[in-house]
mmCIF file of C-alpha atoms in Angstrom:
data_model
loop_
_atom_site.group_PDB
_atom_site.id
_atom_site.type_symbol
_atom_site.label_atom_id
_atom_site.label_comp_id
_atom_site.label_asym_id
_atom_site.label_seq_id
_atom_site.Cartn_x
_atom_site.Cartn_y
_atom_site.Cartn_z
ATOM 1 C CA ALA A 1117 116.266 120.048 111.016
ATOM 2 C CA ALA A 1118 113.643 120.802 108.615
ATOM 3 C CA GLY A 1119 111.036 118.131 108.074
ATOM 4 C CA VAL A 1120 108.266 117.438 105.700
ATOM 5 C CA ILE A 1121 105.427 120.055 106.111
ATOM 6 C CA GLN A 1122 101.833 119.334 105.058
ATOM 7 C CA SER A 1123 99.075 121.694 104.968
ATOM 8 C CA PRO A 1124 96.388 121.892 106.154
ATOM 9 C CA ARG A 1125 96.484 119.613 109.137
ATOM 10 C CA HIS A 1126 92.850 119.165 109.144
ATOM 11 C CA LEU A 1127 90.219 119.686 106.450
ATOM 12 C CA ILE A 1128 86.368 119.079 106.421
ATOM 13 C CA LYS A 1129 84.565 118.907 103.033
ATOM 14 C CA GLU A 1130 81.249 117.960 101.914
ATOM 15 C CA LYS A 1131 80.571 115.147 99.388
ATOM 16 C CA ARG A 1132 81.133 115.940 95.891
ATOM 17 C CA GLU A 1133 83.523 118.868 96.749
ATOM 18 C CA THR A 1134 87.038 119.287 95.961
ATOM 19 C CA ALA A 1135 90.224 119.413 98.160
ATOM 20 C CA THR A 1136 93.749 120.217 97.633
ATOM 21 C CA LEU A 1137 96.549 118.971 99.997
ATOM 22 C CA LYS A 1138 99.930 120.465 100.142
ATOM 23 C CA CYS A 1139 103.321 118.876 100.808
ATOM 24 C CA TYR A 1140 106.673 120.646 101.156
ATOM 25 C CA PRO A 1141 109.522 118.233 101.127
ATOM 26 C CA ILE A 1142 112.654 118.232 103.160
ATOM 27 C CA PRO A 1143 114.993 120.665 101.316
ATOM 28 C CA ARG A 1144 117.162 119.068 98.555
ATOM 29 C CA HIS A 1145 114.849 116.025 98.673
ATOM 30 C CA ASP A 1146 114.023 115.101 95.055
ATOM 31 C CA THR A 1147 111.265 112.524 95.664
ATOM 32 C CA VAL A 1148 107.723 112.843 97.035
ATOM 33 C CA TYR A 1149 105.412 110.122 97.944
ATOM 34 C CA TRP A 1150 101.587 110.254 98.822
ATOM 35 C CA TYR A 1151 99.965 107.935 101.143
ATOM 36 C CA GLN A 1152 96.288 107.457 102.268
ATOM 37 C CA GLN A 1153 95.492 105.851 105.681
ATOM 38 C CA GLY A 1154 91.934 105.123 106.540
ATOM 39 C CA PRO A 1155 90.923 104.667 110.202
ATOM 40 C CA GLY A 1156 92.686 101.580 111.575
ATOM 41 C CA GLN A 1157 94.172 100.789 108.064
ATOM 42 C CA ASP A 1158 97.773 100.593 106.855
ATOM 43 C CA PRO A 1159 99.081 103.263 104.768
ATOM 44 C CA GLN A 1160 98.243 102.858 101.157
ATOM 45 C CA PHE A 1161 100.595 104.178 98.558
ATOM 46 C CA LEU A 1162 98.887 106.481 96.030
ATOM 47 C CA ILE A 1163 101.680 108.260 93.783
ATOM 48 C CA SER A 1164 105.185 109.354 93.768
ATOM 49 C CA PHE A 1165 107.220 112.029 91.923
ATOM 50 C CA TYR A 1166 110.857 112.274 91.109
ATOM 51 C CA GLU A 1167 112.256 115.589 89.957
ATOM 52 C CA LYS A 1168 108.793 116.838 89.087
ATOM 53 C CA MET A 1169 107.763 113.834 87.035
ATOM 54 C CA GLN A 1170 105.327 111.252 88.117
ATOM 55 C CA SER A 1171 107.402 108.101 88.841
ATOM 56 C CA ASP A 1172 105.044 105.583 90.486
ATOM 57 C CA LYS A 1173 101.393 105.107 90.703
ATOM 58 C CA GLY A 1174 99.610 103.100 93.305
ATOM 59 C CA SER A 1175 95.816 102.881 94.342
ATOM 60 C CA ILE A 1176 95.001 106.468 93.403
ATOM 61 C CA PRO A 1177 91.495 106.891 92.328
ATOM 62 C CA ASP A 1178 90.915 108.613 89.005
ATOM 63 C CA ARG A 1179 89.085 111.235 90.889
ATOM 64 C CA PHE A 1180 92.522 112.241 92.407
ATOM 65 C CA SER A 1181 95.337 113.898 90.555
ATOM 66 C CA ALA A 1182 98.701 115.166 91.830
ATOM 67 C CA GLN A 1183 101.606 117.138 90.547
ATOM 68 C CA GLN A 1184 105.131 118.285 91.834
ATOM 69 C CA PHE A 1185 106.113 121.722 91.078
ATOM 70 C CA SER A 1186 109.486 123.517 90.351
ATOM 71 C CA ASP A 1187 110.183 124.117 93.958
ATOM 72 C CA TYR A 1188 109.560 120.385 94.613
ATOM 73 C CA HIS A 1189 106.574 120.991 96.714
ATOM 74 C CA SER A 1190 103.516 118.709 95.721
ATOM 75 C CA GLU A 1191 99.751 119.037 95.694
ATOM 76 C CA LEU A 1192 97.295 116.221 95.845
ATOM 77 C CA ASN A 1193 93.974 117.437 94.269
ATOM 78 C CA MET A 1194 90.939 115.417 95.129
ATOM 79 C CA SER A 1195 87.631 115.961 93.130
ATOM 80 C CA SER A 1196 84.121 114.535 93.701
ATOM 81 C CA LEU A 1197 84.737 113.609 97.162
ATOM 82 C CA GLU A 1198 83.214 110.632 98.593
ATOM 83 C CA LEU A 1199 82.628 109.803 102.287
ATOM 84 C CA GLY A 1200 85.108 106.934 101.801
ATOM 85 C CA ASP A 1201 87.972 109.489 101.166
ATOM 86 C CA SER A 1202 87.964 110.491 104.853
ATOM 87 C CA ALA A 1203 91.522 109.539 105.921
ATOM 88 C CA LEU A 1204 94.876 110.760 106.726
ATOM 89 C CA TYR A 1205 97.005 111.789 103.884
ATOM 90 C CA PHE A 1206 100.641 111.589 104.602
ATOM 91 C CA CYS A 1207 103.221 112.796 102.297
ATOM 92 C CA ALA A 1208 106.890 111.680 102.512
ATOM 93 C CA SER A 1209 109.994 112.830 100.887
ATOM 94 C CA SER A 1210 113.365 111.288 100.333
ATOM 95 C CA LEU A 1211 116.575 111.456 98.077
ATOM 96 C CA ARG A 1212 116.057 109.065 95.055
ATOM 97 C CA ALA A 1213 119.152 107.126 95.881
ATOM 98 C CA ALA A 1214 118.186 106.687 99.701
ATOM 99 C CA THR A 1215 115.866 104.047 101.062
ATOM 100 C CA GLU A 1216 114.668 106.114 103.987
ATOM 101 C CA ALA A 1217 111.450 108.250 103.459
ATOM 102 C CA PHE A 1218 110.485 111.042 105.978
ATOM 103 C CA PHE A 1219 106.975 111.614 106.745
ATOM 104 C CA GLY A 1220 105.123 114.726 107.404
ATOM 105 C CA GLN A 1221 102.391 114.896 110.123
ATOM 106 C CA GLY A 1222 99.618 114.283 107.748
ATOM 107 C CA THR A 1223 96.343 115.876 106.668
ATOM 108 C CA ARG A 1224 93.215 114.609 108.199
ATOM 109 C CA LEU A 1225 90.391 114.884 105.644
ATOM 110 C CA THR A 1226 86.801 114.363 106.685
ATOM 111 C CA VAL A 1227 84.221 114.284 104.092
ATOM 112 C CA VAL A 1228 80.734 114.723 105.392
ATOM 113 C CA LEU B 113 106.629 92.595 94.900
ATOM 114 C CA ALA B 114 107.612 91.275 98.239
ATOM 115 C CA LYS B 115 104.934 91.082 100.941
ATOM 116 C CA THR B 116 105.642 90.855 104.641
ATOM 117 C CA THR B 117 103.731 89.074 107.258
ATOM 118 C CA GLN B 118 104.056 90.392 110.966
ATOM 119 C CA PRO B 119 102.126 89.512 114.236
ATOM 120 C CA ILE B 120 99.160 91.702 114.647
ATOM 121 C CA SER B 121 99.835 92.711 118.203
ATOM 122 C CA MET B 122 102.231 92.207 120.828
ATOM 123 C CA ASP B 123 102.384 93.109 124.711
ATOM 124 C CA SER B 124 105.313 93.499 126.884
ATOM 125 C CA TYR B 125 106.587 95.424 129.976
ATOM 126 C CA GLU B 126 108.621 98.203 130.689
ATOM 127 C CA GLY B 127 112.144 97.556 130.754
ATOM 128 C CA GLN B 128 111.912 94.378 128.690
ATOM 129 C CA GLU B 129 113.493 93.615 125.354
ATOM 130 C CA VAL B 130 111.061 93.280 122.691
ATOM 131 C CA ASN B 131 111.427 91.496 119.507
ATOM 132 C CA ILE B 132 109.326 91.719 116.460
ATOM 133 C CA THR B 133 109.689 89.312 113.596
ATOM 134 C CA CYS B 134 108.650 89.813 110.066
ATOM 135 C CA SER B 135 108.498 87.312 107.328
ATOM 136 C CA HIS B 136 109.278 88.292 103.627
ATOM 137 C CA ASN B 137 109.573 84.991 101.646
ATOM 138 C CA ASN B 138 109.686 86.616 98.413
ATOM 139 C CA ILE B 139 112.216 89.358 99.148
ATOM 140 C CA ALA B 140 114.386 90.344 95.987
ATOM 141 C CA THR B 141 118.076 90.600 95.634
ATOM 142 C CA ASN B 142 117.855 94.598 95.658
ATOM 143 C CA ASP B 143 115.433 94.766 98.482
ATOM 144 C CA TYR B 144 116.280 96.618 101.620
ATOM 145 C CA ILE B 145 114.322 95.925 104.952
ATOM 146 C CA THR B 146 113.000 98.966 106.726
ATOM 147 C CA TRP B 147 111.237 99.326 109.815
ATOM 148 C CA TYR B 148 108.886 102.159 110.803
ATOM 149 C CA GLN B 149 107.183 103.352 113.814
ATOM 150 C CA GLN B 150 103.719 104.882 113.945
ATOM 151 C CA PHE B 151 101.792 106.625 116.751
ATOM 152 C CA PRO B 152 98.148 107.380 116.504
ATOM 153 C CA SER B 153 97.437 110.257 113.980
ATOM 154 C CA GLN B 154 101.106 110.855 113.324
ATOM 155 C CA GLY B 155 103.165 110.215 110.226
ATOM 156 C CA PRO B 156 105.361 107.083 110.416
ATOM 157 C CA ARG B 157 108.878 107.495 111.694
ATOM 158 C CA PHE B 158 111.878 105.621 110.411
ATOM 159 C CA ILE B 159 113.508 103.280 112.784
ATOM 160 C CA ILE B 160 116.216 101.239 111.155
ATOM 161 C CA GLN B 161 117.103 99.671 107.925
ATOM 162 C CA GLY B 162 119.157 96.833 106.862
ATOM 163 C CA TYR B 163 120.153 94.470 103.944
ATOM 164 C CA LYS B 164 121.788 91.659 105.808
ATOM 165 C CA THR B 165 123.101 90.322 109.069
ATOM 166 C CA LYS B 166 122.816 92.762 111.833
ATOM 167 C CA VAL B 167 122.287 96.562 112.100
ATOM 168 C CA THR B 168 122.341 98.623 115.226
ATOM 169 C CA ASN B 169 121.518 102.118 115.963
ATOM 170 C CA GLU B 170 120.661 104.313 119.013
ATOM 171 C CA VAL B 171 117.127 103.083 119.272
ATOM 172 C CA ALA B 172 116.991 99.519 117.843
ATOM 173 C CA SER B 173 118.790 96.445 116.510
ATOM 174 C CA LEU B 174 117.900 94.674 113.372
ATOM 175 C CA PHE B 175 118.764 91.040 112.835
ATOM 176 C CA ILE B 176 118.581 89.675 109.246
ATOM 177 C CA PRO B 177 119.437 85.894 108.709
ATOM 178 C CA ALA B 178 121.357 84.803 105.572
ATOM 179 C CA ASP B 179 118.619 83.775 103.637
ATOM 180 C CA ARG B 180 116.839 87.301 104.348
ATOM 181 C CA LYS B 181 113.343 85.639 104.377
ATOM 182 C CA SER B 182 112.784 87.225 107.777
ATOM 183 C CA SER B 183 114.037 89.942 109.857
ATOM 184 C CA THR B 184 113.813 90.742 113.611
ATOM 185 C CA LEU B 185 113.371 94.151 114.943
ATOM 186 C CA SER B 186 114.774 94.439 118.600
ATOM 187 C CA LEU B 187 113.856 97.175 120.892
ATOM 188 C CA PRO B 188 115.921 97.116 124.165
ATOM 189 C CA ARG B 189 114.379 98.031 127.479
ATOM 190 C CA VAL B 190 111.013 99.410 126.085
ATOM 191 C CA SER B 191 109.174 101.970 127.858
ATOM 192 C CA LEU B 192 105.655 103.137 127.879
ATOM 193 C CA SER B 193 106.318 105.511 125.033
ATOM 194 C CA ASP B 194 107.180 102.771 122.754
ATOM 195 C CA THR B 195 103.466 101.691 122.317
ATOM 196 C CA ALA B 196 103.036 102.028 118.786
ATOM 197 C CA VAL B 197 102.527 100.426 115.513
ATOM 198 C CA TYR B 198 105.419 99.057 113.932
ATOM 199 C CA TYR B 199 105.724 98.378 110.270
ATOM 200 C CA CYS B 200 108.184 96.141 108.449
ATOM 201 C CA LEU B 201 108.658 97.194 104.892
ATOM 202 C CA VAL B 202 110.615 95.484 102.096
ATOM 203 C CA GLY B 203 111.902 98.041 99.628
ATOM 204 C CA VAL B 204 111.052 97.615 95.991
ATOM 205 C CA TRP B 205 113.747 99.343 93.739
ATOM 206 C CA GLU B 206 112.370 98.876 90.258
ATOM 207 C CA GLN B 207 114.306 100.031 87.103
ATOM 208 C CA TYR B 208 113.255 103.502 85.941
ATOM 209 C CA SER B 209 111.140 103.752 88.911
ATOM 210 C CA ASN B 210 111.338 104.850 92.357
ATOM 211 C CA TYR B 211 111.738 103.133 95.680
ATOM 212 C CA GLN B 212 108.099 102.437 96.586
ATOM 213 C CA LEU B 213 107.393 101.581 100.155
ATOM 214 C CA ILE B 214 104.918 98.437 100.296
ATOM 215 C CA TRP B 215 103.032 98.680 103.625
ATOM 216 C CA GLY B 216 101.899 95.358 105.007
ATOM 217 C CA ALA B 217 99.768 95.173 108.298
ATOM 218 C CA GLY B 218 101.874 96.526 111.147
ATOM 219 C CA THR B 219 102.382 95.024 114.727
ATOM 220 C CA LYS B 220 100.626 96.883 117.456
ATOM 221 C CA LEU B 221 102.960 96.853 120.417
ATOM 222 C CA ILE B 222 101.560 97.702 123.820
ATOM 223 C CA ILE B 223 103.908 98.152 126.701
ATOM 224 C CA LYS B 224 102.434 97.762 130.150
ATOM 225 C CA PRO B 225 103.917 99.328 133.114
#
């Protein structure tokens, strides 16, 4: 079965650079979530989208933005990267009415 | 928003049954209880979900008492590959908003041979 696809799997950036992470949800899923998980930390909810509209906002820094496109894929744009942004970034998708979210394998971002 | 409390870590042995209890005293009427498993550097994986009483699937059982202020994930006959972090989540369904997964501190389960 198709799963949530994230790209790239690994990314190394320098401080103050920008990064774009991509997420391709499971087909027919209408909701996408983004999470950040620092080393040894629990996942922190960043933002979610339903039907291409932002639906919930968590602890997403102002330097970050995200959107969901017409084909339901989502991109997380991160600017002015800081060392503390180094983390695993997970995308999850679900059907709006469902209570189970399926996670991708994550993108490991390292800021040097 | 409901918060959850779980043991930080647990040890067990292969072949044993493992029970992980989660407290969620402020659970709301519409909240579901969901458990995820996460291996290092991998995305969390859904295990089981319930609203009340008992739910069982091919990998686990979930016991929820009548007051729903706690829940217990039961893993039968664990193996070394069950070593992972287990998260108990209480689903928040807000009007005009999406189901938002609130992650608390998970339980690191270590299975020994």
